[in-house]
PDB file of C-alpha atoms in Angstrom:
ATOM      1  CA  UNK A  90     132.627 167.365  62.128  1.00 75.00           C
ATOM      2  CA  UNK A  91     133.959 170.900  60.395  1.00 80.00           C
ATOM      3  CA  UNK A  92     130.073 171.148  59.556  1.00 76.00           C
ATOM      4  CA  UNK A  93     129.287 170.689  63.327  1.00 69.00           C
ATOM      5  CA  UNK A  94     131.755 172.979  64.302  1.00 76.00           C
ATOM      6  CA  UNK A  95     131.013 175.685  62.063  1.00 74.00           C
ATOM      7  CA  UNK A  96     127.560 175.761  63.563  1.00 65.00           C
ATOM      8  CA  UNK A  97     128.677 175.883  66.939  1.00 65.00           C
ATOM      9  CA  UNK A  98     130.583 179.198  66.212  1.00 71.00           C
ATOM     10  CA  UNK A  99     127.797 180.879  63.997  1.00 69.00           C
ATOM     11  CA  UNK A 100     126.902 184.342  65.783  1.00 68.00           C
ATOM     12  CA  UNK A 101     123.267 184.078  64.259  1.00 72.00           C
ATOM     13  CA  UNK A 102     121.551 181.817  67.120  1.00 67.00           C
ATOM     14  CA  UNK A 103     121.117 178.835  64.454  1.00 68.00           C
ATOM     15  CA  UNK A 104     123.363 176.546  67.455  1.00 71.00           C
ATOM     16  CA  UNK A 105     121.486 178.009  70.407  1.00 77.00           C
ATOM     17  CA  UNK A 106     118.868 174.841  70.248  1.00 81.00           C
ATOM     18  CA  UNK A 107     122.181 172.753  69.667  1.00 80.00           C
ATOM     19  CA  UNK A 108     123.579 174.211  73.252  1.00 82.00           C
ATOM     20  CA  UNK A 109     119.953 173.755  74.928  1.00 88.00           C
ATOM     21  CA  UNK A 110     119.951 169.993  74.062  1.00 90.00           C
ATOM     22  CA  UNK A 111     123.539 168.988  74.754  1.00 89.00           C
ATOM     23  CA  UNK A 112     123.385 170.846  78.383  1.00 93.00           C
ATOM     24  CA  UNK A 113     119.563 168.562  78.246  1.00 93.00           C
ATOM     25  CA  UNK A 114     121.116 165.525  77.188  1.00 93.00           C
ATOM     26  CA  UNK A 115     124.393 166.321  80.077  1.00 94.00           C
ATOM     27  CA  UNK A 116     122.346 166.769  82.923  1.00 93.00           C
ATOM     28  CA  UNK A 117     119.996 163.426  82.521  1.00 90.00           C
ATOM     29  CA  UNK A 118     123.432 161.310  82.200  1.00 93.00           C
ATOM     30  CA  UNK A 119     124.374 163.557  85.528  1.00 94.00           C
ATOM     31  CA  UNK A 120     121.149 162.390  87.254  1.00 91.00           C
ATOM     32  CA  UNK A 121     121.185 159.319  86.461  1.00 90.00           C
ATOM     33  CA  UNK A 122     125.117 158.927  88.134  1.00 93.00           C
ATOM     34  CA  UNK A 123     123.765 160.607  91.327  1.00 93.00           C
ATOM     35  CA  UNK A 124     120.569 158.188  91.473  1.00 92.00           C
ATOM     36  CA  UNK A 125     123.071 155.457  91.170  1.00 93.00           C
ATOM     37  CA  UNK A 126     125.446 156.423  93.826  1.00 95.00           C
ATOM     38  CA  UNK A 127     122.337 157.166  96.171  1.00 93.00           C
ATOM     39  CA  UNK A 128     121.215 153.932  95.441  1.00 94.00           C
ATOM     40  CA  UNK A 129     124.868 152.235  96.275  1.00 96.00           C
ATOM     41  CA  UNK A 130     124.994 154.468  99.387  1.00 96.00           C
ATOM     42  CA  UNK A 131     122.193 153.390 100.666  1.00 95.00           C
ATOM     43  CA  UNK A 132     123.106 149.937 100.440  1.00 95.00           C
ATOM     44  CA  UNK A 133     126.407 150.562 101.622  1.00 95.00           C
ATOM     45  CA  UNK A 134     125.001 151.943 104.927  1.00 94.00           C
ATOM     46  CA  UNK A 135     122.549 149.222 104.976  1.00 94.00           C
ATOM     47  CA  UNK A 136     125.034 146.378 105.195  1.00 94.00           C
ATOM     48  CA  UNK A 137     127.237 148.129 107.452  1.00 94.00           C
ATOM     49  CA  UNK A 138     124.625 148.397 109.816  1.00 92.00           C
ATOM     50  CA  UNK A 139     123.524 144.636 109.477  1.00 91.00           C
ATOM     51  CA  UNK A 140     127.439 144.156 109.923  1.00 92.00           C
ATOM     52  CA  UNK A 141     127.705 145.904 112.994  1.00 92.00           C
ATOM     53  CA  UNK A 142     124.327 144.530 114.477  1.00 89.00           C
ATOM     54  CA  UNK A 143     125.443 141.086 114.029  1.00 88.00           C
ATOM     55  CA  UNK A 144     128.916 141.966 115.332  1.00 88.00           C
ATOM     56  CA  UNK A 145     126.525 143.465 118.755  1.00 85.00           C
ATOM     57  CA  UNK A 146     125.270 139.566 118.534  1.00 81.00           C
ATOM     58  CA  UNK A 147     128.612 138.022 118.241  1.00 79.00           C
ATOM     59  CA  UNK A 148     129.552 139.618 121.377  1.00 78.00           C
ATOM     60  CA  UNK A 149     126.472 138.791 123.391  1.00 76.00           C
ATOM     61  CA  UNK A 150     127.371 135.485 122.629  1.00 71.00           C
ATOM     62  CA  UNK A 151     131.105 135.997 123.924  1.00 69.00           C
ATOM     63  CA  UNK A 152     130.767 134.737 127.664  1.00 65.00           C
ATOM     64  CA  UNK A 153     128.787 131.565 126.553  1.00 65.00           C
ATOM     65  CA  UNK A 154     131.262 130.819 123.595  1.00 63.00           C
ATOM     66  CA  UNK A 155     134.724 131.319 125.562  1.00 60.00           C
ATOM     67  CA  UNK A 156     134.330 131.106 129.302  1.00 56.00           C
ATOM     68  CA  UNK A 157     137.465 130.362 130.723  1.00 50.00           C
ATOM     69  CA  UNK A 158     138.831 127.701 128.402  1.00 55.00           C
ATOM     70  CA  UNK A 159     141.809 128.501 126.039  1.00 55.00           C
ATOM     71  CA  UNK A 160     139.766 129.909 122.598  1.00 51.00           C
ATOM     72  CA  UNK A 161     140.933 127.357 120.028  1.00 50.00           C
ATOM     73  CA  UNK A 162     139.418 124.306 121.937  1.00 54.00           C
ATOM     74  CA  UNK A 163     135.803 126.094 123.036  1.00 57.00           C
ATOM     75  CA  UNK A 164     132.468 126.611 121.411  1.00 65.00           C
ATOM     76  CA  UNK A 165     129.008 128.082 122.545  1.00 66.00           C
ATOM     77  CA  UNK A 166     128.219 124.557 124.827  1.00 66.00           C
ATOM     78  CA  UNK A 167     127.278 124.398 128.204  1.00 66.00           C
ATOM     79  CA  UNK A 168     126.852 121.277 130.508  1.00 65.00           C
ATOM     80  CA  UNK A 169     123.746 119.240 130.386  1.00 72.00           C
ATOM     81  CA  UNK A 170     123.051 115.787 132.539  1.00 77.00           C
ATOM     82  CA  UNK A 171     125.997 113.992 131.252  1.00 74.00           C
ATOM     83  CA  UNK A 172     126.231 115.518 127.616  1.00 69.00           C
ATOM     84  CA  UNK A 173     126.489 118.981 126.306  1.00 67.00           C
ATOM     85  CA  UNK A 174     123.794 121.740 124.685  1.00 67.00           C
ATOM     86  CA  UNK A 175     124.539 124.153 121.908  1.00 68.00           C
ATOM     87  CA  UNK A 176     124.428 127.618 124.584  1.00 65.00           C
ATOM     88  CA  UNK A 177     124.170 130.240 121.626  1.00 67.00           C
ATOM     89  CA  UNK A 178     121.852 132.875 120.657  1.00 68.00           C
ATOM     90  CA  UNK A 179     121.127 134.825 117.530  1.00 65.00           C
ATOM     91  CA  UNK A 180     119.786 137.573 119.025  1.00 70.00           C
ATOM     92  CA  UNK A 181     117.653 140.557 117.667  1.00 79.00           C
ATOM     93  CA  UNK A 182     119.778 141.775 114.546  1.00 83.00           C
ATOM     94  CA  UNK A 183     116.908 143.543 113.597  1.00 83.00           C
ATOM     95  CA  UNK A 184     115.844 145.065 116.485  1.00 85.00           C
ATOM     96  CA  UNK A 185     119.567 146.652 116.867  1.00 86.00           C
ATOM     97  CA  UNK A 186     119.097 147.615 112.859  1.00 88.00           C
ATOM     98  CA  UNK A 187     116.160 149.617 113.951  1.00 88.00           C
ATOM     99  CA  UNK A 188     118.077 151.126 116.429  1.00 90.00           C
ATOM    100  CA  UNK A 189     121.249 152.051 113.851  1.00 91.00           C
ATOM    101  CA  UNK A 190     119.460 152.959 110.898  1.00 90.00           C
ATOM    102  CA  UNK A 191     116.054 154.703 112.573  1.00 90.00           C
ATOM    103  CA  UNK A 192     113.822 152.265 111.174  1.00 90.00           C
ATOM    104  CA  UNK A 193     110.424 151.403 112.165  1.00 90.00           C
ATOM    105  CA  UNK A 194     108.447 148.225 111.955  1.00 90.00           C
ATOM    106  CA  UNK A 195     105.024 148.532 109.402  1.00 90.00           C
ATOM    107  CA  UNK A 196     103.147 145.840 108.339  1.00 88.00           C
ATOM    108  CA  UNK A 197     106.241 143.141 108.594  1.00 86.00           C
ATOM    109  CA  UNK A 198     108.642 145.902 107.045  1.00 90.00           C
ATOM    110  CA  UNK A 199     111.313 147.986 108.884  1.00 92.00           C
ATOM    111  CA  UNK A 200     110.767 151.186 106.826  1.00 93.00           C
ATOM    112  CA  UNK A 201     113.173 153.746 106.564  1.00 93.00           C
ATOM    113  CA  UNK A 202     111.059 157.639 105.712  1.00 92.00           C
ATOM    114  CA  UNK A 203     112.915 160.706 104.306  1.00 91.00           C
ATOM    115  CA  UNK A 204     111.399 163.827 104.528  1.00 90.00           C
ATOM    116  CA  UNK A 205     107.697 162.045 103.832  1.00 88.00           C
ATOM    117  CA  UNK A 206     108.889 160.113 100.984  1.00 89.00           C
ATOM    118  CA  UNK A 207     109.804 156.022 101.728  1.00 90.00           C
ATOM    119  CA  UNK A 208     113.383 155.626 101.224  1.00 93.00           C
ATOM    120  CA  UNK A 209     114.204 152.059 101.831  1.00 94.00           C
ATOM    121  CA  UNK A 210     112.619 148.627 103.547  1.00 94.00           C
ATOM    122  CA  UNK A 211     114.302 146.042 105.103  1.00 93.00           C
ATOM    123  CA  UNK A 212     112.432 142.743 105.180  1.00 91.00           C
ATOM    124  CA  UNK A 213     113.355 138.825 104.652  1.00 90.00           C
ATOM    125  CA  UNK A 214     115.990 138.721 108.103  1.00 88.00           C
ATOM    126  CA  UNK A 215     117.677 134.979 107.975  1.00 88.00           C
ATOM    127  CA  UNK A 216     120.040 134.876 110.938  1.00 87.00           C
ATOM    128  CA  UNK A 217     122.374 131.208 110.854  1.00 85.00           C
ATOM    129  CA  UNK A 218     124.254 130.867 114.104  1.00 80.00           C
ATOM    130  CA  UNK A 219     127.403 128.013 113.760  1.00 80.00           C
ATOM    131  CA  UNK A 220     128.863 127.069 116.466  1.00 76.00           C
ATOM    132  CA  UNK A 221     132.467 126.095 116.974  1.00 72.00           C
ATOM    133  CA  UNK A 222     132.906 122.078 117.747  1.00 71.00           C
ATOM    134  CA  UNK A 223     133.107 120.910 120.896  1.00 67.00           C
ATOM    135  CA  UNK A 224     136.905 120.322 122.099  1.00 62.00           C
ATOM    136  CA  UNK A 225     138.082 119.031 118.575  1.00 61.00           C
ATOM    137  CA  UNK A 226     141.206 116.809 118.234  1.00 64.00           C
ATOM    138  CA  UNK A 227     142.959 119.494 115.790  1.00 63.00           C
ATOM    139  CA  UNK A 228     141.346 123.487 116.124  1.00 58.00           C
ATOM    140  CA  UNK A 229     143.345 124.311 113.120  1.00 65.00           C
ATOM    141  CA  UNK A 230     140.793 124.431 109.735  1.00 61.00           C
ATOM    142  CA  UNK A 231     137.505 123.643 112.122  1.00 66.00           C
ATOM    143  CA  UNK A 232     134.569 125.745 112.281  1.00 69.00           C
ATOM    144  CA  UNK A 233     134.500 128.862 114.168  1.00 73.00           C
ATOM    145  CA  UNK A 234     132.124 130.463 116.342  1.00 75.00           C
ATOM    146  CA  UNK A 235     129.874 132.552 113.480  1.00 81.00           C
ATOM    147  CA  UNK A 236     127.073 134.364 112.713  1.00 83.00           C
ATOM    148  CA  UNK A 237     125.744 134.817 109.432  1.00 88.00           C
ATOM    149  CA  UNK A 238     122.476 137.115 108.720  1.00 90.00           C
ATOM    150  CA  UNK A 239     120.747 137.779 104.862  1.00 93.00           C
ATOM    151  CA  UNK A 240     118.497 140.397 104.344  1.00 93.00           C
ATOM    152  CA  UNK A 241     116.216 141.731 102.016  1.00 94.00           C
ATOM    153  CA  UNK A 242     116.563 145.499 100.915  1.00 95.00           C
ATOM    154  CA  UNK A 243     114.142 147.243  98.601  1.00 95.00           C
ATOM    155  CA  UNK A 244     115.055 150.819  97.648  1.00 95.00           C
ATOM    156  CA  UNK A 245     112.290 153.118  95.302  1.00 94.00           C
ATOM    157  CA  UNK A 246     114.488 153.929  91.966  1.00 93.00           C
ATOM    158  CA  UNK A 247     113.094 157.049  90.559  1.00 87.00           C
ATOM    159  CA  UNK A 248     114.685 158.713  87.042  1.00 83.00           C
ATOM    160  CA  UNK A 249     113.410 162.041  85.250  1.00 77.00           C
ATOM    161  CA  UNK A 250     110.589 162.016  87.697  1.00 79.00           C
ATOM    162  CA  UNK A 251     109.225 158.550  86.583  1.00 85.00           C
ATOM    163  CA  UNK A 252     109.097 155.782  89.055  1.00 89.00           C
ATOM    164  CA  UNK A 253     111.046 152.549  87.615  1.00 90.00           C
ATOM    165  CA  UNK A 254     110.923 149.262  89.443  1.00 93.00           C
ATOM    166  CA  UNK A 255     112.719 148.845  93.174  1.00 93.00           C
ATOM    167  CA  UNK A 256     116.253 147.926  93.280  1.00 94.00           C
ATOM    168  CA  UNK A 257     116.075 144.657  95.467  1.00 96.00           C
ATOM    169  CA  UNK A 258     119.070 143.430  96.844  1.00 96.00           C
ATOM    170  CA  UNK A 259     120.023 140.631  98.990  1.00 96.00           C
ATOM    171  CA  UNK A 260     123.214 141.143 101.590  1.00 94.00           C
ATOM    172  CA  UNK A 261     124.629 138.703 103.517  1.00 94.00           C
ATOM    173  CA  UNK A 262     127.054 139.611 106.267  1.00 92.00           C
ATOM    174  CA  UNK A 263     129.235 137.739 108.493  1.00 89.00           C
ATOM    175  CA  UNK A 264     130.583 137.667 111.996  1.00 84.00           C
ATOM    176  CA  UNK A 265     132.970 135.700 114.340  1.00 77.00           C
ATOM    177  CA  UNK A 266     135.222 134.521 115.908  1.00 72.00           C
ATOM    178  CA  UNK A 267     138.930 133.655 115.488  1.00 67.00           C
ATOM    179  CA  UNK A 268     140.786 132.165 117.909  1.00 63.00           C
ATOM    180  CA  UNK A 269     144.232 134.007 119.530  1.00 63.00           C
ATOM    181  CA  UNK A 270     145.886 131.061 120.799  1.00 56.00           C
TER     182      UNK A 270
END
């Protein structure tokens, strides 16, 4: 270490290569932090738009899930010769995803461009719509009105100009209903 230092402070330019590789060796560790936070900002905004577009689908459902009856005894059901039909709808998450994030639809993939340069996709949409039970005997612990969606995101990674494999994630968000009374 005293060796180390001693070189550091020599005035005849022996630890100028010394300097040149540390501030080397400090900036790839500082590009590799910012590629991963772009990377976990990007999939931040990602699921926060899937979140809101399946909170846009919740409440499309609203009028067909609690029309008029007190929320803890009413699901998406709606009258149908004698018995009852599920009366829900999942919607077009992904169509309202295009619409938040700016994506566009090629070959199967909503593709997200930066500048020229593909920044994310957005494929594999799984949208599960569960409806509440019809007029159970106790509301309390049942299943609410809900609507879960899974997708697929693929994000480029690049590092010191090389291209390393995609980051592919899947997120799963949730929406729904809880009953007031």
């Amino acid at each position: 270490m005293k060796r180390l230092i001693q070189c550091v402070k020599d005035r005849q330019g022996s630890s100028f290569p010394f300097v040149v590789a540390v501030t080397l060796v400090l900036l790839l560790i500082m590009c590799g932090f910012l590629e991963f936070y772009r990377l976990k900002i990007i999939a931040n905004g990602v699921r926060d738009a899937a979140q809101e577009a399946v909170m846009i689908t919740v409440n499309d459902n609203y009028a067909n899930v609690y029309h008029g009856v007190r929320e803890g005894y009413s699901g998406g059901y709606q009258p149908d010769h004698g018995s009852f039909r599920d009366s829900i709808e999942e919607g077009e998450v992904l169509a309202e995803m295009d619409k938040i994030l700016g994506t566009r639809v090629e070959s199967g993939k909503h593709i997200k461009y930066t500048g020229g340069v593909l920044e994310y996709s957005v494929t594999d949409l799984s949208v599960t719509a569960r409806n509440a039970p019809l007029a159970p005997g106790n509301p309390e612990g049942e299943q609410r009105f809900e609507i879960d969606a899974v997708v697929t995101l693929r994000v480029p990674v690049q590092f010191a100009g090389k291209r390393l494999p995609e980051m592919k994630i899947k997120l799963k968000v949730q929406a729904g209903y809880i009953e007031v009374f």
